[in-house]
Amino acid sequence: EAEVAQSPRYKITEKSQAVAFWCDPISGHATLYWYRQILGQGPELLVQFQDESVVDDSQLPKDRFSAERLKGVDSTLKIQPAELGDSAMYLCASKGGTEETQYFGPGTRLLVL
Amino acid sequence: AQSVTQPDIHITVSEGASLELRCNYSYGATPYLFWYVQSPGQGLQLLLKYFSGDTLVQGIKGFEAEFKRSQSSFNLRKPSVHWSDAAEYFCAVGYPSGSARQLTFGSGTQLTVLP
């Protein structure tokens, strides 16, 4: 069964450092989402891509976060510089065609010290 | 704006007992509704979804949910809980964004299962 891949699974960094997360969606899925999930809360959307274009990044803290999906396939989410409050699980999801269901990857758990 | 409320932060049930997790949504149009489950340190797995038609939907692992438009609710049920059902459960509403949909999630309900 096809799955969304994410790496790394865990990342520990010091504040002010740069971090990057990678996501490979299910093959053929044109829509890709990045979510942030703070412990004890539900996921919150950071950015939505349709192919290589950003559809919505209104919740992305653009002073420190950036996201790209250059060839419309895999995607990278970057934080520079990381802050203590960025400690969270970062989830990637993808959706294909006319299907309404989003499929989630295992996530990257970030700890900023 | 859309929102989802899961009023129960934590529920404890005994193995074999029945389960109902509550979800209320706020959305101006016909909602697309989802229940996801998340095991510790893992991503989210879809349990079931409702888009239209029969208001009682069946999902994986023996779960079902009932859409009640008059109550703006989409409660998740299971007749007999297994120890492996212990996890966090999230209700979500989908709404249009460009050519796709976005999800707004509730804050989740943590389920503990006692032996």
mmCIF file of C-alpha atoms in Angstrom:
data_model
loop_
_atom_site.group_PDB
_atom_site.id
_atom_site.type_symbol
_atom_site.label_atom_id
_atom_site.label_comp_id
_atom_site.label_asym_id
_atom_site.label_seq_id
_atom_site.Cartn_x
_atom_site.Cartn_y
_atom_site.Cartn_z
ATOM 1 C CA GLU A 1 0.000 0.000 0.000
ATOM 2 C CA ALA A 2 1.368 3.402 -0.980
ATOM 3 C CA GLU A 3 2.328 5.667 1.899
ATOM 4 C CA VAL A 4 3.492 9.207 2.540
ATOM 5 C CA ALA A 5 7.151 9.205 3.541
ATOM 6 C CA GLN A 6 8.736 11.742 5.884
ATOM 7 C CA SER A 7 12.255 12.207 7.189
ATOM 8 C CA PRO A 8 13.773 12.526 9.620
ATOM 9 C CA ARG A 9 11.389 10.984 12.142
ATOM 10 C CA TYR A 10 13.007 12.824 15.016
ATOM 11 C CA LYS A 11 15.094 15.977 15.159
ATOM 12 C CA ILE A 12 16.712 17.693 18.102
ATOM 13 C CA THR A 13 18.220 21.101 17.510
ATOM 14 C CA GLU A 14 19.265 24.171 19.406
ATOM 15 C CA LYS A 15 17.422 27.430 19.068
ATOM 16 C CA SER A 16 18.676 29.726 16.310
ATOM 17 C CA GLN A 17 19.746 26.733 14.229
ATOM 18 C CA ALA A 18 18.212 25.815 10.868
ATOM 19 C CA VAL A 19 16.192 22.631 10.378
ATOM 20 C CA ALA A 20 14.615 21.021 7.351
ATOM 21 C CA PHE A 21 11.984 18.338 6.944
ATOM 22 C CA TRP A 22 11.311 16.281 3.842
ATOM 23 C CA CYS A 23 8.081 14.748 2.563
ATOM 24 C CA ASP A 24 7.456 12.382 -0.344
ATOM 25 C CA PRO A 25 3.713 12.090 -1.050
ATOM 26 C CA ILE A 26 1.886 9.117 -2.485
ATOM 27 C CA SER A 27 2.776 8.797 -6.148
ATOM 28 C CA GLY A 28 0.455 10.824 -8.349
ATOM 29 C CA HIS A 29 -0.970 12.948 -5.569
ATOM 30 C CA ALA A 30 -1.035 16.548 -6.739
ATOM 31 C CA THR A 31 -2.095 18.143 -3.453
ATOM 32 C CA LEU A 32 0.329 18.248 -0.551
ATOM 33 C CA TYR A 33 -0.164 19.715 2.919
ATOM 34 C CA TRP A 34 2.158 20.522 5.811
ATOM 35 C CA TYR A 35 0.652 20.613 9.307
ATOM 36 C CA ARG A 36 2.063 21.476 12.713
ATOM 37 C CA GLN A 37 0.731 19.588 15.738
ATOM 38 C CA ILE A 38 1.564 20.922 19.163
ATOM 39 C CA LEU A 39 1.401 18.329 21.940
ATOM 40 C CA GLY A 40 -2.158 17.868 23.134
ATOM 41 C CA GLN A 41 -3.713 19.660 20.187
ATOM 42 C CA GLY A 42 -5.028 18.822 16.735
ATOM 43 C CA PRO A 43 -2.981 19.440 13.594
ATOM 44 C CA GLU A 44 -3.029 22.951 12.162
ATOM 45 C CA LEU A 45 -2.391 23.649 8.501
ATOM 46 C CA LEU A 46 0.794 25.516 7.632
ATOM 47 C CA VAL A 47 0.822 25.333 3.827
ATOM 48 C CA GLN A 48 -1.040 23.697 0.962
ATOM 49 C CA PHE A 49 0.463 22.952 -2.465
ATOM 50 C CA GLN A 50 -1.256 22.081 -5.715
ATOM 51 C CA ASP A 51 1.478 20.571 -7.855
ATOM 52 C CA GLU A 52 4.369 23.035 -7.449
ATOM 53 C CA SER A 53 2.210 26.044 -6.604
ATOM 54 C CA VAL A 54 1.315 27.325 -3.155
ATOM 55 C CA VAL A 55 -2.469 27.437 -2.715
ATOM 56 C CA ASP A 56 -2.520 28.674 0.869
ATOM 57 C CA ASP A 57 0.319 29.683 3.168
ATOM 58 C CA SER A 58 -1.636 32.150 5.258
ATOM 59 C CA GLN A 59 -0.769 30.304 8.493
ATOM 60 C CA LEU A 60 2.913 29.881 7.702
ATOM 61 C CA PRO A 61 5.168 32.153 9.822
ATOM 62 C CA LYS A 62 7.029 33.470 6.833
ATOM 63 C CA ASP A 63 9.676 35.300 8.801
ATOM 64 C CA ARG A 64 11.218 31.958 9.725
ATOM 65 C CA PHE A 65 9.398 29.195 7.848
ATOM 66 C CA SER A 66 9.634 28.374 4.156
ATOM 67 C CA ALA A 67 8.235 25.546 2.070
ATOM 68 C CA GLU A 68 8.898 24.436 -1.458
ATOM 69 C CA ARG A 69 7.783 21.757 -3.885
ATOM 70 C CA LEU A 70 9.951 22.562 -6.856
ATOM 71 C CA LYS A 71 9.001 19.723 -9.225
ATOM 72 C CA GLY A 72 5.538 19.155 -7.864
ATOM 73 C CA VAL A 73 6.491 15.888 -6.218
ATOM 74 C CA ASP A 74 8.414 15.885 -2.929
ATOM 75 C CA SER A 75 8.510 18.867 -0.611
ATOM 76 C CA THR A 76 10.760 20.470 1.976
ATOM 77 C CA LEU A 77 9.746 22.549 4.980
ATOM 78 C CA LYS A 78 12.465 24.690 6.536
ATOM 79 C CA ILE A 79 12.713 26.644 9.759
ATOM 80 C CA GLN A 80 15.440 29.237 10.179
ATOM 81 C CA PRO A 81 16.105 30.150 12.903
ATOM 82 C CA ALA A 82 14.334 27.635 15.106
ATOM 83 C CA GLU A 83 12.716 28.882 18.303
ATOM 84 C CA LEU A 84 11.724 27.005 21.448
ATOM 85 C CA GLY A 85 8.043 27.348 20.522
ATOM 86 C CA ASP A 86 8.618 25.437 17.296
ATOM 87 C CA SER A 87 8.872 22.161 19.211
ATOM 88 C CA ALA A 88 6.042 20.088 17.756
ATOM 89 C CA MET A 89 5.170 17.263 15.385
ATOM 90 C CA TYR A 90 5.294 18.263 11.729
ATOM 91 C CA LEU A 91 2.960 16.208 9.577
ATOM 92 C CA CYS A 92 2.783 15.921 5.825
ATOM 93 C CA ALA A 93 -0.337 14.758 4.001
ATOM 94 C CA SER A 94 -1.256 14.235 0.376
ATOM 95 C CA LYS A 95 -4.443 13.933 -1.627
ATOM 96 C CA GLY A 96 -5.015 12.690 -5.135
ATOM 97 C CA GLY A 97 -7.343 13.780 -7.920
ATOM 98 C CA THR A 98 -10.990 14.071 -6.988
ATOM 99 C CA GLU A 99 -10.580 12.019 -3.849
ATOM 100 C CA GLU A 100 -11.354 13.948 -0.681
ATOM 101 C CA THR A 101 -9.282 11.947 1.786
ATOM 102 C CA GLN A 102 -5.912 13.213 2.981
ATOM 103 C CA TYR A 103 -3.304 10.559 3.721
ATOM 104 C CA PHE A 104 -0.811 11.374 6.435
ATOM 105 C CA GLY A 105 2.815 10.477 6.857
ATOM 106 C CA PRO A 106 4.349 9.367 10.186
ATOM 107 C CA GLY A 107 5.507 12.906 10.999
ATOM 108 C CA THR A 108 8.738 14.503 12.172
ATOM 109 C CA ARG A 109 8.962 15.248 15.859
ATOM 110 C CA LEU A 110 11.052 18.379 16.464
ATOM 111 C CA LEU A 111 12.541 19.329 19.798
ATOM 112 C CA VAL A 112 14.197 22.725 20.062
ATOM 113 C CA LEU A 113 16.518 23.176 23.047
ATOM 114 C CA ALA B 1 -15.366 30.220 9.744
ATOM 115 C CA GLN B 2 -15.389 26.522 10.358
ATOM 116 C CA SER B 3 -14.580 24.923 13.697
ATOM 117 C CA VAL B 4 -14.675 21.537 15.395
ATOM 118 C CA THR B 5 -15.287 20.880 19.072
ATOM 119 C CA GLN B 6 -14.433 17.649 20.827
ATOM 120 C CA PRO B 7 -15.768 18.248 24.324
ATOM 121 C CA ASP B 8 -14.086 15.259 25.964
ATOM 122 C CA ILE B 9 -10.346 15.669 26.392
ATOM 123 C CA HIS B 10 -9.879 12.230 27.932
ATOM 124 C CA ILE B 11 -12.143 9.171 28.117
ATOM 125 C CA THR B 12 -11.473 5.933 29.985
ATOM 126 C CA VAL B 13 -13.399 2.749 29.242
ATOM 127 C CA SER B 14 -12.996 -0.890 30.141
ATOM 128 C CA GLU B 15 -12.119 -3.401 27.475
ATOM 129 C CA GLY B 16 -15.308 -4.823 25.990
ATOM 130 C CA ALA B 17 -17.389 -1.777 26.905
ATOM 131 C CA SER B 18 -19.061 0.423 24.341
ATOM 132 C CA LEU B 19 -17.580 3.749 23.292
ATOM 133 C CA GLU B 20 -18.922 7.051 22.020
ATOM 134 C CA LEU B 21 -16.684 10.016 21.211
ATOM 135 C CA ARG B 22 -18.407 13.324 20.635
ATOM 136 C CA CYS B 23 -17.772 15.787 17.836
ATOM 137 C CA ASN B 24 -19.610 19.007 17.046
ATOM 138 C CA TYR B 25 -18.804 21.152 14.046
ATOM 139 C CA SER B 26 -19.572 24.624 12.820
ATOM 140 C CA TYR B 27 -19.687 25.102 9.062
ATOM 141 C CA GLY B 28 -22.064 27.043 6.865
ATOM 142 C CA ALA B 29 -22.386 24.560 4.026
ATOM 143 C CA THR B 30 -22.754 20.804 3.742
ATOM 144 C CA PRO B 31 -19.792 19.443 5.673
ATOM 145 C CA TYR B 32 -17.288 16.826 4.703
ATOM 146 C CA LEU B 33 -16.524 15.062 7.992
ATOM 147 C CA PHE B 34 -13.706 12.769 9.021
ATOM 148 C CA TRP B 35 -12.493 10.799 12.011
ATOM 149 C CA TYR B 36 -8.779 10.047 12.299
ATOM 150 C CA VAL B 37 -6.868 8.040 14.915
ATOM 151 C CA GLN B 38 -3.314 8.706 16.060
ATOM 152 C CA SER B 39 -1.172 6.294 18.038
ATOM 153 C CA PRO B 40 1.671 7.761 20.121
ATOM 154 C CA GLY B 41 4.393 9.256 17.973
ATOM 155 C CA GLN B 42 2.632 8.306 14.762
ATOM 156 C CA GLY B 43 0.782 10.011 11.940
ATOM 157 C CA LEU B 44 -2.974 10.056 11.500
ATOM 158 C CA GLN B 45 -4.927 7.118 10.127
ATOM 159 C CA LEU B 46 -8.369 7.614 8.596
ATOM 160 C CA LEU B 47 -11.126 5.713 10.402
ATOM 161 C CA LEU B 48 -14.114 6.870 8.372
ATOM 162 C CA LYS B 49 -15.590 9.770 6.448
ATOM 163 C CA TYR B 50 -18.951 11.281 5.552
ATOM 164 C CA PHE B 51 -19.647 13.297 2.435
ATOM 165 C CA SER B 52 -23.313 12.623 1.662
ATOM 166 C CA GLY B 53 -25.964 9.919 1.623
ATOM 167 C CA ASP B 54 -26.553 7.490 4.453
ATOM 168 C CA THR B 55 -25.932 9.337 7.701
ATOM 169 C CA LEU B 56 -24.578 6.230 9.437
ATOM 170 C CA VAL B 57 -21.139 5.420 8.069
ATOM 171 C CA GLN B 58 -18.996 2.398 8.742
ATOM 172 C CA GLY B 59 -15.257 2.561 9.058
ATOM 173 C CA ILE B 60 -12.275 0.402 9.768
ATOM 174 C CA LYS B 61 -11.614 -1.484 13.012
ATOM 175 C CA GLY B 62 -15.333 -1.805 13.786
ATOM 176 C CA PHE B 63 -15.975 1.925 14.181
ATOM 177 C CA GLU B 64 -19.040 3.760 12.967
ATOM 178 C CA ALA B 65 -20.220 7.368 13.071
ATOM 179 C CA GLU B 66 -23.561 9.072 12.670
ATOM 180 C CA PHE B 67 -24.042 12.469 11.044
ATOM 181 C CA LYS B 68 -26.837 14.495 12.610
ATOM 182 C CA ARG B 69 -27.341 17.754 10.753
ATOM 183 C CA SER B 70 -29.868 19.099 13.272
ATOM 184 C CA GLN B 71 -27.328 18.739 16.067
ATOM 185 C CA SER B 72 -24.226 19.597 13.991
ATOM 186 C CA SER B 73 -22.698 16.418 15.311
ATOM 187 C CA PHE B 74 -20.671 13.513 13.990
ATOM 188 C CA ASN B 75 -20.153 11.166 16.945
ATOM 189 C CA LEU B 76 -17.897 8.122 16.711
ATOM 190 C CA ARG B 77 -19.031 4.814 18.204
ATOM 191 C CA LYS B 78 -17.775 1.307 18.755
ATOM 192 C CA PRO B 79 -19.858 -1.425 20.412
ATOM 193 C CA SER B 80 -16.954 -3.243 22.083
ATOM 194 C CA VAL B 81 -13.579 -1.606 22.687
ATOM 195 C CA HIS B 82 -10.309 -3.523 22.402
ATOM 196 C CA TRP B 83 -7.120 -2.662 24.268
ATOM 197 C CA SER B 84 -5.513 -1.799 20.923
ATOM 198 C CA ASP B 85 -8.017 1.045 20.458
ATOM 199 C CA ALA B 86 -6.168 3.134 23.039
ATOM 200 C CA ALA B 87 -5.030 6.198 21.088
ATOM 201 C CA GLU B 88 -5.987 9.781 20.355
ATOM 202 C CA TYR B 89 -8.969 10.433 18.128
ATOM 203 C CA PHE B 90 -9.478 13.520 15.998
ATOM 204 C CA CYS B 91 -12.605 14.753 14.285
ATOM 205 C CA ALA B 92 -12.158 17.059 11.278
ATOM 206 C CA VAL B 93 -14.293 19.089 8.885
ATOM 207 C CA GLY B 94 -13.215 19.607 5.274
ATOM 208 C CA TYR B 95 -13.916 22.808 3.365
ATOM 209 C CA PRO B 96 -12.986 24.031 -0.113
ATOM 210 C CA SER B 97 -9.567 25.573 -0.750
ATOM 211 C CA GLY B 98 -8.659 26.114 -4.366
ATOM 212 C CA SER B 99 -9.352 22.901 -6.244
ATOM 213 C CA ALA B 100 -8.918 20.800 -3.092
ATOM 214 C CA ARG B 101 -10.136 20.915 0.491
ATOM 215 C CA GLN B 102 -8.528 21.850 3.751
ATOM 216 C CA LEU B 103 -9.180 20.218 7.084
ATOM 217 C CA THR B 104 -9.912 21.866 10.405
ATOM 218 C CA PHE B 105 -9.311 19.485 13.283
ATOM 219 C CA GLY B 106 -10.710 19.312 16.761
ATOM 220 C CA SER B 107 -8.349 19.213 19.712
ATOM 221 C CA GLY B 108 -8.685 15.471 20.074
ATOM 222 C CA THR B 109 -9.949 12.934 22.609
ATOM 223 C CA GLN B 110 -7.452 10.673 24.341
ATOM 224 C CA LEU B 111 -8.849 7.177 24.870
ATOM 225 C CA THR B 112 -7.558 4.940 27.651
ATOM 226 C CA VAL B 113 -8.692 1.310 27.751
ATOM 227 C CA LEU B 114 -8.624 -0.544 31.065
ATOM 228 C CA PRO B 115 -8.065 -4.320 31.106
#
